[in-house]
Amino acid sequence: MSGDKKRLTYTTIRPSFFDITEPTAPVHKCEMKGFYNMMVLLSSYYILISCYVKFMSEGSFFEETFFDNMITDGKFVILIWPSVFLYSWLAFFHQLLILAGLPKAISFIVQHSSQSLMFLVSTYLVLTRDWGLPQTLFVTGLCFTHFMKMHSYTQVNRDLREDWLKNPKDSAYPKNITAYDYLIYLVRPVLVYQTSYPSIPKFRISYFLKKLTLFSVQIVSLYICVSDHILPIVKERNPFFTSWMKLVIPCLASYWLLFFIIFEQILNLFAELSLFGDREFYQDWWNSNTWADFSRKWNRPVHLFLYKHVYLEAKERWKFTEKNSTYFTYFFSALCHEMVVALVCKTIRPYLSILMMAQIPLVLIAKIGGREFGLNLFWTGIIGGPSLLCTLYSISSIY
């Protein structure tokens, strides 16, 4: 196994950047902390103002139709979570079979058939049941998360086994193949397996409750933003450019809220429950000069998975060139994103894939233009991109 693959991905105890509930978080050392606190409080004001205006004009605090659509088939959707969790244990039993002498050819079939079956079942459910956007995103997100966990567990143990067969001394393998080790790996907010992770000493109930409160405020803010400011515009069926312009601000606000909900609240909640210490779930992507920087920084768990199990796999095991490995990684990522969107829209329109692949020439353009130009080019895409995609896919679903 190469030096890159041997390197541990999670190595130290550190908080996420915007974790205002953690005194050691970088946000507390930042001179812009006051603006961030204002944004957090603004979410609370936004909820109160929206509920008041809604109640005075319509007699209800929230838009109820969207909520009713969200909870359609709710019990069944919730039960999918433990089902996928239990199904992912096939990766652990697969390792036990390998230790018992399972041939490589059969092992290859077991690995890829078990991982593919999860996608086939989830695709069947999405296409045959009356699910909206929240249910579809929840189920496909679960499947992708556990697929990556299963794949990483299998691939890392393959590499560890190859090293162990060459030199059995000082190897964590096969002592790491235990049910407890796999359980801890599953519940931690990571997508790359390693035999040990940095851990905090104890569970902090006050921290957990603060995070839960922030999650509740932000999820309600996101609901109001989508139900009051995005769905009505989508349903108006305006001309393309009109819809795009009207959606710029609400889509950007939703994008930011979704980022904080996932990477600042949900992942930290799971990290606290599992005592996981290395919480660098994102880096300063808002300072990205190129889309390549953004891809590395905004979603660290997925980036680390793609780097270790797609880029390095293509480069070192399949002998791709460095450039072709990069292109292949972009293509794989775009394909996965497009699959999710296709299931949500129940139609194939490769707008997202085209825009993601367009990031490659934009990286070169940004480098030529310099840092300031690259930063402005990046933010132009962030501001206009979500609303552009929302407009394109909503028009496709209508027509």
Tab-separated table of C-alpha atoms in Angstrom:
chain	number	residue	atom	x	y	z
A	1	MET	CA	0.000	0.000	0.000
A	2	SER	CA	1.375	3.417	-0.970
A	3	GLY	CA	2.261	6.183	1.457
A	4	ASP	CA	-0.851	8.144	0.448
A	5	LYS	CA	-3.141	5.230	1.192
A	6	LYS	CA	-1.413	4.430	4.480
A	7	ARG	CA	-1.868	7.988	5.737
A	8	LEU	CA	-4.606	8.338	8.328
A	9	THR	CA	-7.450	10.583	7.246
A	10	TYR	CA	-8.645	11.584	10.727
A	11	THR	CA	-5.737	12.388	13.017
A	12	THR	CA	-6.559	14.990	15.653
A	13	ILE	CA	-9.307	16.398	17.881
A	14	ARG	CA	-10.607	19.664	16.403
A	15	PRO	CA	-13.970	21.459	16.191
A	16	SER	CA	-15.758	22.599	13.048
A	17	PHE	CA	-15.127	26.215	12.045
A	18	PHE	CA	-18.554	27.754	12.793
A	19	ASP	CA	-19.276	25.786	15.972
A	20	ILE	CA	-20.402	28.631	18.240
A	21	THR	CA	-21.196	26.136	21.023
A	22	GLU	CA	-17.520	25.054	21.203
A	23	PRO	CA	-15.187	27.640	22.853
A	24	THR	CA	-12.124	26.414	20.918
A	25	ALA	CA	-13.764	26.723	17.474
A	26	PRO	CA	-12.015	29.033	14.965
A	27	VAL	CA	-15.114	31.246	14.694
A	28	HIS	CA	-14.422	32.586	18.207
A	29	LYS	CA	-11.003	33.831	17.067
A	30	CYS	CA	-12.385	35.423	13.910
A	31	GLU	CA	-12.963	39.192	13.771
A	32	MET	CA	-16.157	38.515	11.788
A	33	LYS	CA	-17.742	36.545	14.655
A	34	GLY	CA	-20.309	39.286	15.269
A	35	PHE	CA	-21.641	38.965	11.727
A	36	TYR	CA	-21.973	35.206	12.156
A	37	ASN	CA	-23.882	35.659	15.425
A	38	MET	CA	-26.143	38.111	13.611
A	39	MET	CA	-26.886	35.471	10.951
A	40	VAL	CA	-27.760	32.899	13.630
A	41	LEU	CA	-30.115	35.325	15.401
A	42	LEU	CA	-31.563	36.398	12.061
A	43	SER	CA	-32.844	32.844	11.560
A	44	SER	CA	-34.859	33.127	14.780
A	45	TYR	CA	-36.243	36.536	13.799
A	46	TYR	CA	-37.076	35.184	10.353
A	47	ILE	CA	-39.158	32.363	11.858
A	48	LEU	CA	-41.075	34.693	14.184
A	49	ILE	CA	-41.739	37.306	11.494
A	50	SER	CA	-42.797	34.728	8.888
A	51	CYS	CA	-45.116	32.942	11.320
A	52	TYR	CA	-46.692	36.242	12.408
A	53	VAL	CA	-47.269	37.468	8.840
A	54	LYS	CA	-48.626	34.065	7.800
A	55	PHE	CA	-50.996	33.885	10.758
A	56	MET	CA	-52.310	37.423	10.243
A	57	SER	CA	-52.972	36.857	6.536
A	58	GLU	CA	-54.006	33.185	6.393
A	59	GLY	CA	-54.772	32.116	9.968
A	60	SER	CA	-51.990	29.511	10.168
A	61	PHE	CA	-48.338	29.688	11.174
A	62	PHE	CA	-46.918	27.501	8.396
A	63	GLU	CA	-47.713	26.405	4.862
A	64	GLU	CA	-49.415	23.068	5.537
A	65	THR	CA	-49.621	21.463	2.069
A	66	PHE	CA	-45.854	21.078	1.763
A	67	PHE	CA	-45.701	19.603	5.271
A	68	ASP	CA	-48.415	17.078	4.413
A	69	ASN	CA	-46.406	16.054	1.345
A	70	MET	CA	-43.283	15.727	3.488
A	71	ILE	CA	-44.855	13.230	5.886
A	72	THR	CA	-46.460	11.083	3.169
A	73	ASP	CA	-45.465	7.459	3.820
A	74	GLY	CA	-43.540	8.796	6.832
A	75	LYS	CA	-43.498	5.639	8.962
A	76	PHE	CA	-42.230	3.519	6.086
A	77	VAL	CA	-39.540	6.069	5.182
A	78	ILE	CA	-38.296	6.240	8.779
A	79	LEU	CA	-38.101	2.432	8.955
A	80	ILE	CA	-35.782	2.444	5.942
A	81	TRP	CA	-33.053	3.974	8.136
A	82	PRO	CA	-32.607	0.971	10.492
A	83	SER	CA	-33.125	-1.350	7.516
A	84	VAL	CA	-30.231	0.196	5.583
A	85	PHE	CA	-28.134	0.254	8.760
A	86	LEU	CA	-28.676	-3.474	9.295
A	87	TYR	CA	-28.119	-4.242	5.609
A	88	SER	CA	-24.737	-2.495	5.677
A	89	TRP	CA	-23.512	-5.163	8.117
A	90	LEU	CA	-23.068	-7.374	5.060
A	91	ALA	CA	-19.704	-5.627	4.630
A	92	PHE	CA	-18.622	-6.876	8.066
A	93	PHE	CA	-19.777	-10.452	7.435
A	94	HIS	CA	-18.033	-10.273	4.073
A	95	GLN	CA	-14.754	-9.649	5.928
A	96	LEU	CA	-15.404	-12.647	8.167
A	97	LEU	CA	-15.845	-14.792	5.048
A	98	ILE	CA	-12.569	-13.451	3.646
A	99	LEU	CA	-10.797	-14.421	6.872
A	100	ALA	CA	-12.367	-17.873	6.528
A	101	GLY	CA	-10.826	-18.255	3.060
A	102	LEU	CA	-13.375	-16.819	0.603
A	103	PRO	CA	-11.800	-16.822	-2.913
A	104	LYS	CA	-11.015	-13.413	-4.441
A	105	ALA	CA	-13.341	-13.859	-7.423
A	106	ILE	CA	-16.331	-14.695	-5.222
A	107	SER	CA	-15.371	-11.911	-2.806
A	108	PHE	CA	-15.450	-9.413	-5.681
A	109	ILE	CA	-18.936	-10.582	-6.685
A	110	VAL	CA	-20.219	-10.455	-3.095
A	111	GLN	CA	-18.894	-6.928	-2.563
A	112	HIS	CA	-20.283	-5.319	-5.692
A	113	SER	CA	-23.577	-7.204	-5.789
A	114	SER	CA	-24.366	-6.318	-2.162
A	115	GLN	CA	-23.550	-2.652	-2.764
A	116	SER	CA	-25.486	-2.514	-6.051
A	117	LEU	CA	-28.569	-4.193	-4.582
A	118	MET	CA	-29.013	-1.338	-2.130
A	119	PHE	CA	-29.244	1.152	-5.019
A	120	LEU	CA	-31.592	-1.071	-6.999
A	121	VAL	CA	-34.014	-1.379	-4.079
A	122	SER	CA	-33.899	2.340	-3.251
A	123	THR	CA	-34.447	3.263	-6.923
A	124	TYR	CA	-37.415	0.890	-7.098
A	125	LEU	CA	-38.953	2.429	-3.964
A	126	VAL	CA	-38.483	6.003	-5.183
A	127	LEU	CA	-40.029	5.255	-8.581
A	128	THR	CA	-42.976	3.217	-7.316
A	129	ARG	CA	-44.068	5.127	-4.198
A	130	ASP	CA	-45.698	8.541	-3.949
A	131	TRP	CA	-42.700	10.361	-2.497
A	132	GLY	CA	-41.788	14.009	-2.721
A	133	LEU	CA	-38.424	15.750	-2.515
A	134	PRO	CA	-37.744	15.219	1.245
A	135	GLN	CA	-38.473	11.470	1.212
A	136	THR	CA	-36.443	10.885	-1.949
A	137	LEU	CA	-33.449	12.857	-0.685
A	138	PHE	CA	-33.588	11.100	2.682
A	139	VAL	CA	-33.625	7.589	1.207
A	140	THR	CA	-31.054	8.209	-1.537
A	141	GLY	CA	-28.822	10.028	0.957
A	142	LEU	CA	-29.008	7.050	3.313
A	143	CYS	CA	-28.120	4.638	0.522
A	144	PHE	CA	-25.186	6.696	-0.735
A	145	THR	CA	-23.848	7.167	2.802
A	146	HIS	CA	-23.961	3.471	3.644
A	147	PHE	CA	-22.676	2.508	0.198
A	148	MET	CA	-19.589	4.658	0.782
A	149	LYS	CA	-19.148	3.247	4.285
A	150	MET	CA	-19.437	-0.344	3.039
A	151	HIS	CA	-17.098	0.298	0.118
A	152	SER	CA	-14.459	2.035	2.241
A	153	TYR	CA	-14.548	-0.702	4.897
A	154	THR	CA	-13.993	-3.358	2.239
A	155	GLN	CA	-11.289	-1.500	0.309
A	156	VAL	CA	-9.255	-0.400	3.335
A	157	ASN	CA	-9.320	-3.905	4.786
A	158	ARG	CA	-8.242	-5.241	1.392
A	159	ASP	CA	-5.185	-2.975	1.545
A	160	LEU	CA	-4.528	-3.878	5.182
A	161	ARG	CA	-4.805	-7.576	4.335
A	162	GLU	CA	-2.316	-7.251	1.477
A	163	ASP	CA	0.185	-5.607	3.846
A	164	TRP	CA	-0.506	-8.201	6.547
A	165	LEU	CA	0.152	-11.087	4.171
A	166	LYS	CA	3.513	-9.528	3.295
A	167	ASN	CA	4.472	-8.609	6.862
A	168	PRO	CA	2.260	-9.898	9.718
A	169	LYS	CA	4.203	-7.971	12.373
A	170	ASP	CA	2.783	-4.742	13.823
A	171	SER	CA	-0.433	-4.963	11.813
A	172	ALA	CA	-3.848	-3.897	13.082
A	173	TYR	CA	-5.368	-6.438	10.690
A	174	PRO	CA	-7.129	-8.828	11.317
A	175	LYS	CA	-7.597	-7.785	14.953
A	176	ASN	CA	-9.712	-4.863	13.758
A	177	ILE	CA	-12.377	-7.146	12.250
A	178	THR	CA	-14.776	-7.066	15.196
A	179	ALA	CA	-18.464	-6.226	15.511
A	180	TYR	CA	-17.714	-3.395	17.963
A	181	ASP	CA	-15.157	-1.810	15.641
A	182	TYR	CA	-17.599	-1.901	12.729
A	183	LEU	CA	-20.469	-0.534	14.856
A	184	ILE	CA	-18.370	2.440	15.967
A	185	TYR	CA	-17.388	3.075	12.346
A	186	LEU	CA	-21.022	3.016	11.198
A	187	VAL	CA	-22.305	5.511	13.762
A	188	ARG	CA	-19.449	7.992	13.359
A	189	PRO	CA	-19.823	10.782	10.754
A	190	VAL	CA	-17.055	9.442	8.504
A	191	LEU	CA	-17.032	7.857	5.047
A	192	VAL	CA	-13.454	6.555	5.122
A	193	TYR	CA	-12.585	3.618	7.356
A	194	GLN	CA	-9.464	3.498	9.495
A	195	THR	CA	-8.592	1.252	12.405
A	196	SER	CA	-8.680	4.072	14.985
A	197	TYR	CA	-10.117	7.569	15.253
A	198	PRO	CA	-9.413	10.520	17.573
A	199	SER	CA	-12.042	10.613	20.322
A	200	ILE	CA	-13.240	13.088	22.927
A	201	PRO	CA	-13.238	11.859	26.554
A	202	LYS	CA	-16.976	12.057	27.285
A	203	PHE	CA	-20.427	12.908	25.946
A	204	ARG	CA	-21.477	16.518	26.660
A	205	ILE	CA	-25.224	16.772	27.171
A	206	SER	CA	-25.237	20.604	27.185
A	207	TYR	CA	-23.339	20.721	23.881
A	208	PHE	CA	-25.720	18.182	22.348
A	209	LEU	CA	-28.823	20.134	23.437
A	210	LYS	CA	-27.420	23.407	22.069
A	211	LYS	CA	-26.717	21.727	18.738
A	212	LEU	CA	-30.208	20.234	18.725
A	213	THR	CA	-31.679	23.698	19.315
A	214	LEU	CA	-29.683	25.217	16.454
A	215	PHE	CA	-30.729	22.331	14.222
A	216	SER	CA	-34.402	22.928	15.057
A	217	VAL	CA	-34.189	26.664	14.354
A	218	GLN	CA	-32.384	26.180	11.048
A	219	ILE	CA	-34.585	23.333	9.795
A	220	VAL	CA	-37.705	25.439	10.459
A	221	SER	CA	-36.055	28.383	8.666
A	222	LEU	CA	-35.303	26.142	5.690
A	223	TYR	CA	-38.880	24.856	5.624
A	224	ILE	CA	-40.284	28.402	5.590
A	225	CYS	CA	-37.822	29.517	2.924
A	226	VAL	CA	-38.727	26.618	0.630
A	227	SER	CA	-42.493	26.626	1.227
A	228	ASP	CA	-42.985	30.419	1.154
A	229	HIS	CA	-40.359	31.645	-1.293
A	230	ILE	CA	-39.318	28.812	-3.644
A	231	LEU	CA	-42.342	26.577	-4.272
A	232	PRO	CA	-44.725	29.470	-5.107
A	233	ILE	CA	-42.288	30.755	-7.759
A	234	VAL	CA	-41.821	27.263	-9.208
A	235	LYS	CA	-45.604	26.822	-9.437
A	236	GLU	CA	-46.079	30.172	-11.206
A	237	ARG	CA	-44.547	28.784	-14.424
A	238	ASN	CA	-42.927	32.086	-15.311
A	239	PRO	CA	-40.597	32.488	-18.292
A	240	PHE	CA	-37.188	30.912	-17.714
A	241	PHE	CA	-35.234	34.106	-16.990
A	242	THR	CA	-37.948	35.507	-14.700
A	243	SER	CA	-38.035	32.336	-12.594
A	244	TRP	CA	-34.254	32.222	-12.416
A	245	MET	CA	-33.978	35.810	-11.170
A	246	LYS	CA	-36.794	35.413	-8.635
A	247	LEU	CA	-35.190	32.259	-7.219
A	248	VAL	CA	-31.656	33.630	-6.767
A	249	ILE	CA	-32.034	34.925	-3.188
A	250	PRO	CA	-34.298	32.175	-1.721
A	251	CYS	CA	-32.189	29.416	-3.324
A	252	LEU	CA	-28.975	30.965	-2.009
A	253	ALA	CA	-30.489	31.272	1.482
A	254	SER	CA	-31.659	27.648	1.330
A	255	TYR	CA	-28.209	26.562	0.173
A	256	TRP	CA	-26.577	28.237	3.176
A	257	LEU	CA	-29.145	26.860	5.599
A	258	LEU	CA	-28.745	23.353	4.209
A	259	PHE	CA	-24.969	23.640	4.580
A	260	PHE	CA	-25.253	24.609	8.258
A	261	ILE	CA	-27.926	21.993	8.972
A	262	ILE	CA	-25.858	19.139	7.548
A	263	PHE	CA	-22.232	20.042	8.206
A	264	GLU	CA	-22.544	22.107	11.358
A	265	GLN	CA	-25.492	20.545	13.184
A	266	ILE	CA	-26.265	16.976	12.044
A	267	LEU	CA	-22.658	15.815	11.701
A	268	ASN	CA	-21.711	17.376	15.040
A	269	LEU	CA	-24.711	15.705	16.695
A	270	PHE	CA	-23.583	12.291	15.442
A	271	ALA	CA	-19.984	13.122	16.346
A	272	GLU	CA	-20.994	13.945	19.909
A	273	LEU	CA	-23.091	10.789	20.264
A	274	SER	CA	-20.168	8.645	19.055
A	275	LEU	CA	-17.456	10.714	20.841
A	276	PHE	CA	-15.803	11.418	17.489
A	277	GLY	CA	-13.117	14.097	17.824
A	278	ASP	CA	-11.950	15.201	14.369
A	279	ARG	CA	-14.794	17.478	13.281
A	280	GLU	CA	-13.272	19.245	10.311
A	281	PHE	CA	-16.329	18.487	8.193
A	282	TYR	CA	-15.571	21.479	5.981
A	283	GLN	CA	-12.868	24.076	5.457
A	284	ASP	CA	-13.038	27.732	4.394
A	285	TRP	CA	-14.756	27.024	1.082
A	286	TRP	CA	-16.146	30.578	1.032
A	287	ASN	CA	-12.576	31.746	0.232
A	288	SER	CA	-12.166	29.368	-2.720
A	289	ASN	CA	-10.316	30.778	-5.725
A	290	THR	CA	-11.297	27.897	-7.999
A	291	TRP	CA	-13.963	25.213	-8.149
A	292	ALA	CA	-11.219	22.688	-7.409
A	293	ASP	CA	-10.664	24.408	-4.039
A	294	PHE	CA	-14.404	24.361	-3.401
A	295	SER	CA	-14.631	20.632	-4.189
A	296	ARG	CA	-11.899	19.905	-1.638
A	297	LYS	CA	-13.226	22.156	1.099
A	298	TRP	CA	-17.014	22.307	1.237
A	299	ASN	CA	-17.782	18.623	1.920
A	300	ARG	CA	-14.738	17.034	3.527
A	301	PRO	CA	-16.235	13.579	4.278
A	302	VAL	CA	-17.185	13.023	0.624
A	303	HIS	CA	-13.967	14.624	-0.651
A	304	LEU	CA	-11.856	12.293	1.490
A	305	PHE	CA	-13.812	9.302	0.191
A	306	LEU	CA	-13.400	10.385	-3.438
A	307	TYR	CA	-9.712	11.108	-2.924
A	308	LYS	CA	-8.911	7.801	-1.269
A	309	HIS	CA	-11.239	5.406	-3.072
A	310	VAL	CA	-11.657	6.966	-6.518
A	311	TYR	CA	-8.688	9.238	-7.262
A	312	LEU	CA	-5.935	7.179	-5.575
A	313	GLU	CA	-7.527	3.913	-6.680
A	314	ALA	CA	-7.506	5.076	-10.308
A	315	LYS	CA	-3.987	6.475	-10.048
A	316	GLU	CA	-2.203	3.713	-8.132
A	317	ARG	CA	-4.107	0.511	-8.815
A	318	TRP	CA	-5.504	1.185	-12.286
A	319	LYS	CA	-2.398	3.185	-13.343
A	320	PHE	CA	-4.278	6.228	-14.612
A	321	THR	CA	-2.280	9.401	-15.082
A	322	GLU	CA	-2.745	12.108	-12.459
A	323	LYS	CA	-4.789	14.218	-14.875
A	324	ASN	CA	-6.997	11.300	-15.966
A	325	SER	CA	-7.504	10.299	-12.326
A	326	THR	CA	-8.769	13.822	-11.630
A	327	TYR	CA	-11.115	13.753	-14.624
A	328	PHE	CA	-12.400	10.318	-13.630
A	329	THR	CA	-13.089	11.526	-10.081
A	330	TYR	CA	-15.035	14.543	-11.383
A	331	PHE	CA	-17.009	12.278	-13.711
A	332	PHE	CA	-17.828	9.780	-10.942
A	333	SER	CA	-18.944	12.572	-8.601
A	334	ALA	CA	-21.098	14.169	-11.313
A	335	LEU	CA	-22.690	10.804	-12.091
A	336	CYS	CA	-23.619	10.233	-8.436
A	337	HIS	CA	-25.100	13.720	-8.108
A	338	GLU	CA	-27.045	13.267	-11.341
A	339	MET	CA	-28.458	9.970	-10.093
A	340	VAL	CA	-29.889	11.707	-7.024
A	341	VAL	CA	-31.423	14.512	-9.108
A	342	ALA	CA	-32.831	12.020	-11.632
A	343	LEU	CA	-34.586	10.150	-8.822
A	344	VAL	CA	-35.953	13.382	-7.349
A	345	CYS	CA	-37.275	14.607	-10.720
A	346	LYS	CA	-38.059	11.088	-11.987
A	347	THR	CA	-36.512	12.070	-15.300
A	348	ILE	CA	-32.990	12.263	-16.706
A	349	ARG	CA	-31.841	15.784	-17.513
A	350	PRO	CA	-28.025	16.072	-17.206
A	351	TYR	CA	-27.951	19.777	-16.304
A	352	LEU	CA	-26.119	19.209	-13.011
A	353	SER	CA	-23.549	16.896	-14.618
A	354	ILE	CA	-22.882	19.426	-17.369
A	355	LEU	CA	-22.356	22.237	-14.855
A	356	MET	CA	-20.117	20.055	-12.683
A	357	MET	CA	-17.956	19.019	-15.629
A	358	ALA	CA	-17.819	22.688	-16.681
A	359	GLN	CA	-15.917	23.315	-13.451
A	360	ILE	CA	-12.798	21.798	-15.060
A	361	PRO	CA	-12.252	24.565	-17.664
A	362	LEU	CA	-13.403	27.158	-15.103
A	363	VAL	CA	-10.524	26.063	-12.841
A	364	LEU	CA	-8.059	26.897	-15.626
A	365	ILE	CA	-9.769	30.237	-16.337
A	366	ALA	CA	-9.676	31.178	-12.637
A	367	LYS	CA	-5.960	30.379	-12.398
A	368	ILE	CA	-5.218	32.583	-15.405
A	369	GLY	CA	-7.258	35.488	-14.009
A	370	GLY	CA	-5.634	35.459	-10.582
A	371	ARG	CA	-6.893	35.124	-6.999
A	372	GLU	CA	-9.369	38.009	-6.920
A	373	PHE	CA	-10.860	37.117	-10.292
A	374	GLY	CA	-11.130	33.459	-9.260
A	375	LEU	CA	-12.902	34.360	-6.009
A	376	ASN	CA	-15.440	36.530	-7.839
A	377	LEU	CA	-15.959	33.867	-10.503
A	378	PHE	CA	-16.556	31.270	-7.794
A	379	TRP	CA	-19.114	33.414	-5.945
A	380	THR	CA	-20.883	34.240	-9.190
A	381	GLY	CA	-21.482	30.512	-9.577
A	382	ILE	CA	-22.553	30.032	-5.958
A	383	ILE	CA	-25.048	32.911	-6.150
A	384	GLY	CA	-26.573	32.034	-9.516
A	385	GLY	CA	-25.990	28.277	-9.699
A	386	PRO	CA	-28.601	26.872	-7.265
A	387	SER	CA	-31.407	28.995	-8.724
A	388	LEU	CA	-30.320	28.109	-12.274
A	389	LEU	CA	-30.502	24.387	-11.490
A	390	CYS	CA	-33.822	24.788	-9.674
A	391	THR	CA	-35.265	26.612	-12.701
A	392	LEU	CA	-33.926	24.100	-15.232
A	393	TYR	CA	-35.197	21.043	-13.376
A	394	SER	CA	-38.559	22.578	-12.460
A	395	ILE	CA	-39.205	23.489	-16.106
A	396	SER	CA	-38.186	19.956	-17.151
A	397	SER	CA	-40.606	18.397	-14.655
A	398	ILE	CA	-43.443	20.624	-15.909
A	399	TYR	CA	-42.876	19.964	-19.584
